[in-house]
Amino acid sequence: MKQTICLIQMDITFGDPEANVKRVKDLMHQVMKQLHPPHVIVLPELWTTGYDLKRLHEIADPEGEHTQSLFAELAKKYQVHIIAGSIPKKTKTGITNTLYAFNREGEVVTEYSKAHLIQLMDEHLYLTAGSSLEPFMLDEVVSAGFICYDLRFPEWIRKAILAGAEVLYIPAQWPIQRLAHWRSLCIARAIENQCYVIACNRAGSDPNNQFAGHSMVIDPWGEILAEADERPAIIQVKIDTDQVQKIRSTIPIFIDRRPEIY
Ligand SMILES: NC(=O)CCC(=O)C(=O)O
């Protein structure tokens, strides 16, 4: 299955959902009015608010309802699948860092809350971790979503692969100081799982961090098909998920692995 994927590596206005929603609507319009629009659009982590964690109780989306109605409408209007990055979702039991994916019919095909909270960025003080993971279908492609710091937990990602995922979507807000880790981890996850990694980071800075950009699309052989620099960017790339089975039969790690000794 061939799909064209578009990553929107955007700057984010700190703590201002209204400004960020406007930016996303404008960027999506720009992307979808092209002669050859993509099949899938991907946004970064916590793009409505940035890391304004102290004010999340005021600016998080109650039950994710605003995000759901916004993207149900945009997905249908533009006939495009959307990995809506993640947003802070306010629930009765806390605020989660939650990714939504929508198909072009405007249906939510997955909701995933970040399972690993990064203490280095104080997430554990303000957010509640998720603990479930369901791969989802976009066209005929089994896909899974993770969020930023989750990238450092290969055993969590392997669960989605064993459940059939061939494409991993990873929205992020990864700071520039650890750019080398970001690039190596994205490439490693693609090679060890023989899958596509579609990693959409943000650009710009907030009061605490400068962010790395370098959104990437990596194929199941570990080759980088596209990579942004640190500035705001839109990158568009074609993937062919038939490559996943081809690479998995060339080096059959899923036959050779020995879970009984691990
Ligand atoms: N937003 C994040 O989860 C950042 C992760 C990160 O900076 C790291 O793992 O390093």
CSV table of C-alpha atoms and ligand atoms in Angstrom, one decimal:
chain,number,residue,atom,x,y,z
A,1,MET,CA,0.0,0.0,0.0
A,2,LYS,CA,1.4,3.4,-1.0
A,3,GLN,CA,0.6,6.4,1.1
A,4,THR,CA,1.8,10.0,1.0
A,5,ILE,CA,2.5,11.3,4.5
A,6,CYS,CA,2.8,15.0,5.4
A,7,LEU,CA,4.5,16.1,8.7
A,8,ILE,CA,3.7,19.5,10.0
A,9,GLN,CA,6.8,20.6,12.0
A,10,MET,CA,5.3,23.8,13.5
A,11,ASP,CA,6.2,26.3,16.1
A,12,ILE,CA,3.8,26.4,19.0
A,13,THR,CA,2.6,29.5,20.9
A,14,PHE,CA,3.1,28.8,24.6
A,15,GLY,CA,-0.2,28.3,26.5
A,16,ASP,CA,-2.4,29.7,23.7
A,17,PRO,CA,-4.7,27.0,22.2
A,18,GLU,CA,-6.6,29.5,20.2
A,19,ALA,CA,-3.5,30.8,18.4
A,20,ASN,CA,-2.3,27.2,17.8
A,21,VAL,CA,-5.6,25.9,16.5
A,22,LYS,CA,-5.6,28.8,14.0
A,23,ARG,CA,-2.1,28.0,12.9
A,24,VAL,CA,-3.0,24.3,12.4
A,25,LYS,CA,-6.1,25.2,10.4
A,26,ASP,CA,-4.1,27.5,8.1
A,27,LEU,CA,-1.2,25.0,7.6
A,28,MET,CA,-3.7,22.2,6.8
A,29,HIS,CA,-5.4,24.4,4.3
A,30,GLN,CA,-2.0,25.2,2.7
A,31,VAL,CA,-1.1,21.5,2.6
A,32,MET,CA,-4.5,20.3,1.2
A,33,LYS,CA,-4.8,22.9,-1.6
A,34,GLN,CA,-1.7,21.4,-3.3
A,35,LEU,CA,-2.1,19.6,-6.6
A,36,HIS,CA,-1.1,16.3,-4.9
A,37,PRO,CA,-2.4,16.4,-1.4
A,38,PRO,CA,-1.2,13.8,1.1
A,39,HIS,CA,-3.2,10.8,2.4
A,40,VAL,CA,-2.1,11.3,6.0
A,41,ILE,CA,-1.2,14.5,8.0
A,42,VAL,CA,0.8,14.3,11.2
A,43,LEU,CA,1.1,17.0,14.0
A,44,PRO,CA,3.5,17.2,16.9
A,45,GLU,CA,3.0,16.6,20.7
A,46,LEU,CA,1.0,18.9,22.9
A,47,TRP,CA,0.6,21.3,20.0
A,48,THR,CA,-2.4,23.2,21.4
A,49,THR,CA,-0.6,24.4,24.6
A,50,GLY,CA,3.1,23.6,24.4
A,51,TYR,CA,4.7,22.7,27.8
A,52,ASP,CA,2.7,25.3,29.7
A,53,LEU,CA,2.1,22.5,32.3
A,54,LYS,CA,1.3,24.9,35.2
A,55,ARG,CA,-1.7,26.2,33.4
A,56,LEU,CA,-3.0,22.9,32.0
A,57,HIS,CA,-5.9,22.8,34.4
A,58,GLU,CA,-7.2,25.9,32.6
A,59,ILE,CA,-6.2,25.2,29.0
A,60,ALA,CA,-6.4,21.4,28.6
A,61,ASP,CA,-9.3,20.2,26.4
A,62,PRO,CA,-12.1,18.8,28.6
A,63,GLU,CA,-12.5,15.1,27.6
A,64,GLY,CA,-10.8,15.9,24.3
A,65,GLU,CA,-14.1,17.1,22.9
A,66,HIS,CA,-12.9,20.2,21.2
A,67,THR,CA,-10.1,18.2,19.5
A,68,GLN,CA,-12.5,15.5,18.4
A,69,SER,CA,-15.0,17.8,16.8
A,70,LEU,CA,-12.4,20.0,15.1
A,71,PHE,CA,-10.6,17.1,13.4
A,72,ALA,CA,-13.7,15.1,12.6
A,73,GLU,CA,-14.7,18.2,10.6
A,74,LEU,CA,-11.3,18.8,9.0
A,75,ALA,CA,-10.7,15.1,8.1
A,76,LYS,CA,-14.1,15.0,6.3
A,77,LYS,CA,-13.7,18.4,4.7
A,78,TYR,CA,-10.2,17.6,3.3
A,79,GLN,CA,-10.8,13.8,2.9
A,80,VAL,CA,-7.5,13.1,4.7
A,81,HIS,CA,-6.4,10.9,7.6
A,82,ILE,CA,-5.0,12.9,10.5
A,83,ILE,CA,-2.7,11.9,13.3
A,84,ALA,CA,-3.7,14.9,15.4
A,85,GLY,CA,-0.4,14.9,17.4
A,86,SER,CA,-1.3,15.0,21.1
A,87,ILE,CA,-3.2,17.4,23.2
A,88,PRO,CA,-3.6,17.7,27.0
A,89,LYS,CA,-7.0,16.0,27.8
A,90,LYS,CA,-8.7,16.9,31.0
A,91,THR,CA,-10.5,14.0,32.6
A,92,LYS,CA,-12.1,13.3,36.0
A,93,THR,CA,-9.0,11.5,37.1
A,94,GLY,CA,-6.3,13.9,35.8
A,95,ILE,CA,-4.8,15.4,32.6
A,96,THR,CA,-3.4,13.0,30.0
A,97,ASN,CA,-1.1,13.7,27.1
A,98,THR,CA,-3.3,12.1,24.5
A,99,LEU,CA,-2.9,11.3,20.8
A,100,TYR,CA,-5.9,11.1,18.5
A,101,ALA,CA,-6.0,9.6,15.0
A,102,PHE,CA,-8.9,10.2,12.6
A,103,ASN,CA,-9.7,8.5,9.3
A,104,ARG,CA,-10.9,10.5,6.4
A,105,GLU,CA,-14.5,9.8,7.3
A,106,GLY,CA,-13.8,11.8,10.5
A,107,GLU,CA,-14.0,8.8,12.8
A,108,VAL,CA,-11.6,8.5,15.8
A,109,VAL,CA,-9.6,5.4,15.0
A,110,THR,CA,-7.4,5.5,18.1
A,111,GLU,CA,-6.9,7.4,21.3
A,112,TYR,CA,-3.6,6.8,23.0
A,113,SER,CA,-2.3,8.5,26.2
A,114,LYS,CA,1.5,8.8,26.7
A,115,ALA,CA,2.6,5.9,28.8
A,116,HIS,CA,6.0,7.2,29.9
A,117,LEU,CA,6.1,10.6,31.6
A,118,ILE,CA,9.4,12.4,31.3
A,119,GLN,CA,10.5,13.6,34.8
A,120,LEU,CA,13.2,15.8,33.2
A,121,MET,CA,10.4,18.0,31.8
A,122,ASP,CA,8.2,17.7,35.0
A,123,GLU,CA,5.5,15.7,33.2
A,124,HIS,CA,5.1,13.4,36.2
A,125,LEU,CA,4.0,16.5,38.4
A,126,TYR,CA,1.1,17.5,36.1
A,127,LEU,CA,0.1,14.6,33.9
A,128,THR,CA,-1.4,11.1,34.4
A,129,ALA,CA,0.2,8.3,32.4
A,130,GLY,CA,-1.8,6.0,30.1
A,131,SER,CA,-1.3,2.3,30.1
A,132,SER,CA,-3.1,0.9,27.1
A,133,LEU,CA,-2.1,0.6,23.5
A,134,GLU,CA,-4.2,-0.4,20.4
A,135,PRO,CA,-2.8,-0.5,16.9
A,136,PHE,CA,-5.3,1.0,14.4
A,137,MET,CA,-6.0,0.8,10.7
A,138,LEU,CA,-5.5,3.6,8.2
A,139,ASP,CA,-6.7,2.3,4.8
A,140,GLU,CA,-5.3,-1.2,5.0
A,141,VAL,CA,-2.2,-0.3,7.0
A,142,VAL,CA,-1.8,-1.4,10.6
A,143,SER,CA,-0.4,1.6,12.4
A,144,ALA,CA,0.4,2.6,16.0
A,145,GLY,CA,1.0,5.9,17.8
A,146,PHE,CA,3.5,6.7,20.5
A,147,ILE,CA,4.5,10.0,22.0
A,148,CYS,CA,8.0,11.4,22.3
A,149,TYR,CA,9.7,10.0,25.4
A,150,ASP,CA,8.0,6.6,24.7
A,151,LEU,CA,10.6,6.3,22.0
A,152,ARG,CA,13.1,5.3,24.7
A,153,PHE,CA,11.1,2.2,25.7
A,154,PRO,CA,11.6,-0.4,23.0
A,155,GLU,CA,9.7,-3.1,24.9
A,156,TRP,CA,6.6,-0.9,24.8
A,157,ILE,CA,6.9,-0.3,21.1
A,158,ARG,CA,7.6,-3.9,20.4
A,159,LYS,CA,4.2,-4.7,21.8
A,160,ALA,CA,2.5,-2.8,19.0
A,161,ILE,CA,4.8,-4.5,16.4
A,162,LEU,CA,3.9,-7.9,17.7
A,163,ALA,CA,0.2,-6.9,17.4
A,164,GLY,CA,0.9,-6.2,13.7
A,165,ALA,CA,1.9,-2.6,13.4
A,166,GLU,CA,3.9,-1.7,10.2
A,167,VAL,CA,4.0,2.1,10.6
A,168,LEU,CA,4.7,4.0,13.8
A,169,TYR,CA,3.6,7.6,14.3
A,170,ILE,CA,5.6,9.5,16.9
A,171,PRO,CA,4.6,13.1,17.7
A,172,ALA,CA,7.1,14.9,19.8
A,173,GLN,CA,8.5,18.0,21.5
A,174,TRP,CA,12.1,16.9,21.7
A,175,PRO,CA,14.7,19.5,22.9
A,176,ILE,CA,17.7,20.3,20.8
A,177,GLN,CA,20.3,19.2,23.5
A,178,ARG,CA,19.3,15.6,22.9
A,179,LEU,CA,19.0,15.8,19.1
A,180,ALA,CA,21.6,13.0,18.6
A,181,HIS,CA,19.4,10.7,20.8
A,182,TRP,CA,16.3,11.6,18.8
A,183,ARG,CA,17.9,10.7,15.5
A,184,SER,CA,19.5,7.5,16.8
A,185,LEU,CA,16.4,6.3,18.6
A,186,CYS,CA,14.1,7.0,15.6
A,187,ILE,CA,16.5,5.1,13.3
A,188,ALA,CA,17.0,2.2,15.9
A,189,ARG,CA,13.2,1.7,16.3
A,190,ALA,CA,12.8,1.5,12.5
A,191,ILE,CA,15.7,-1.0,12.1
A,192,GLU,CA,14.9,-3.3,15.1
A,193,ASN,CA,11.2,-3.4,14.2
A,194,GLN,CA,11.6,-3.4,10.4
A,195,CYS,CA,8.9,-0.8,10.2
A,196,TYR,CA,8.3,2.8,9.0
A,197,VAL,CA,8.9,5.4,11.7
A,198,ILE,CA,7.1,8.7,11.1
A,199,ALA,CA,8.4,11.1,13.8
A,200,CYS,CA,7.0,14.7,13.9
A,201,ASN,CA,8.8,17.0,16.2
A,202,ARG,CA,8.1,20.7,16.9
A,203,ALA,CA,10.2,23.7,16.0
A,204,GLY,CA,10.9,26.9,18.0
A,205,SER,CA,11.3,27.4,21.7
A,206,ASP,CA,9.4,28.0,25.0
A,207,PRO,CA,10.6,29.6,28.2
A,208,ASN,CA,12.5,26.4,29.2
A,209,ASN,CA,13.6,24.7,26.0
A,210,GLN,CA,14.7,25.1,22.5
A,211,PHE,CA,13.3,22.3,20.3
A,212,ALA,CA,15.2,20.2,17.8
A,213,GLY,CA,12.9,19.9,14.8
A,214,HIS,CA,14.4,17.2,12.6
A,215,SER,CA,11.1,15.5,12.0
A,216,MET,CA,11.9,12.3,10.1
A,217,VAL,CA,10.4,9.6,8.0
A,218,ILE,CA,12.5,6.4,8.1
A,219,ASP,CA,11.9,3.2,6.1
A,220,PRO,CA,12.1,-0.4,7.5
A,221,TRP,CA,15.7,-0.7,6.4
A,222,GLY,CA,16.6,2.3,8.5
A,223,GLU,CA,17.1,4.7,5.6
A,224,ILE,CA,16.0,8.3,6.2
A,225,LEU,CA,13.5,9.1,3.5
A,226,ALA,CA,13.0,12.7,4.6
A,227,GLU,CA,14.3,14.9,7.4
A,228,ALA,CA,13.6,18.6,8.3
A,229,ASP,CA,16.2,20.9,9.8
A,230,GLU,CA,15.4,22.8,13.0
A,231,ARG,CA,13.1,25.4,11.4
A,232,PRO,CA,9.3,25.2,10.9
A,233,ALA,CA,8.7,23.0,7.9
A,234,ILE,CA,6.3,20.8,6.1
A,235,ILE,CA,7.7,17.6,4.8
A,236,GLN,CA,5.9,15.3,2.5
A,237,VAL,CA,7.1,11.8,1.5
A,238,LYS,CA,5.7,8.6,-0.1
A,239,ILE,CA,5.9,5.3,1.7
A,240,ASP,CA,5.2,1.8,0.4
A,241,THR,CA,4.2,-0.5,3.2
A,242,ASP,CA,4.9,-3.6,1.0
A,243,GLN,CA,8.5,-2.9,1.9
A,244,VAL,CA,7.9,-4.0,5.5
A,245,GLN,CA,7.1,-7.6,4.6
A,246,LYS,CA,10.0,-7.6,2.1
A,247,ILE,CA,12.5,-6.5,4.7
A,248,ARG,CA,11.0,-8.9,7.3
A,249,SER,CA,11.5,-11.8,4.9
A,250,THR,CA,15.1,-10.7,4.0
A,251,ILE,CA,16.2,-10.7,7.6
A,252,PRO,CA,13.5,-12.7,9.4
A,253,ILE,CA,14.0,-11.4,13.0
A,254,PHE,CA,10.4,-12.2,13.9
A,255,ILE,CA,11.1,-15.9,13.1
A,256,ASP,CA,14.6,-15.9,14.7
A,257,ARG,CA,13.7,-14.1,17.9
A,258,ARG,CA,13.6,-16.4,21.1
A,259,PRO,CA,11.1,-14.8,23.5
A,260,GLU,CA,11.4,-18.0,25.7
A,261,ILE,CA,15.0,-17.0,26.8
A,262,TYR,CA,14.4,-13.3,27.2
B,1,LIG,N1,8.5,15.6,25.3
B,1,LIG,C1,9.2,14.6,25.6
B,1,LIG,O1,8.8,13.5,25.9
B,1,LIG,C2,10.7,14.8,25.5
B,1,LIG,C3,11.5,13.5,25.5
B,1,LIG,C4,13.0,13.8,25.6
B,1,LIG,O2,13.4,15.0,25.6
B,1,LIG,C5,13.9,12.8,25.9
B,1,LIG,O3,13.5,11.6,25.9
B,1,LIG,O4,15.1,13.1,25.9
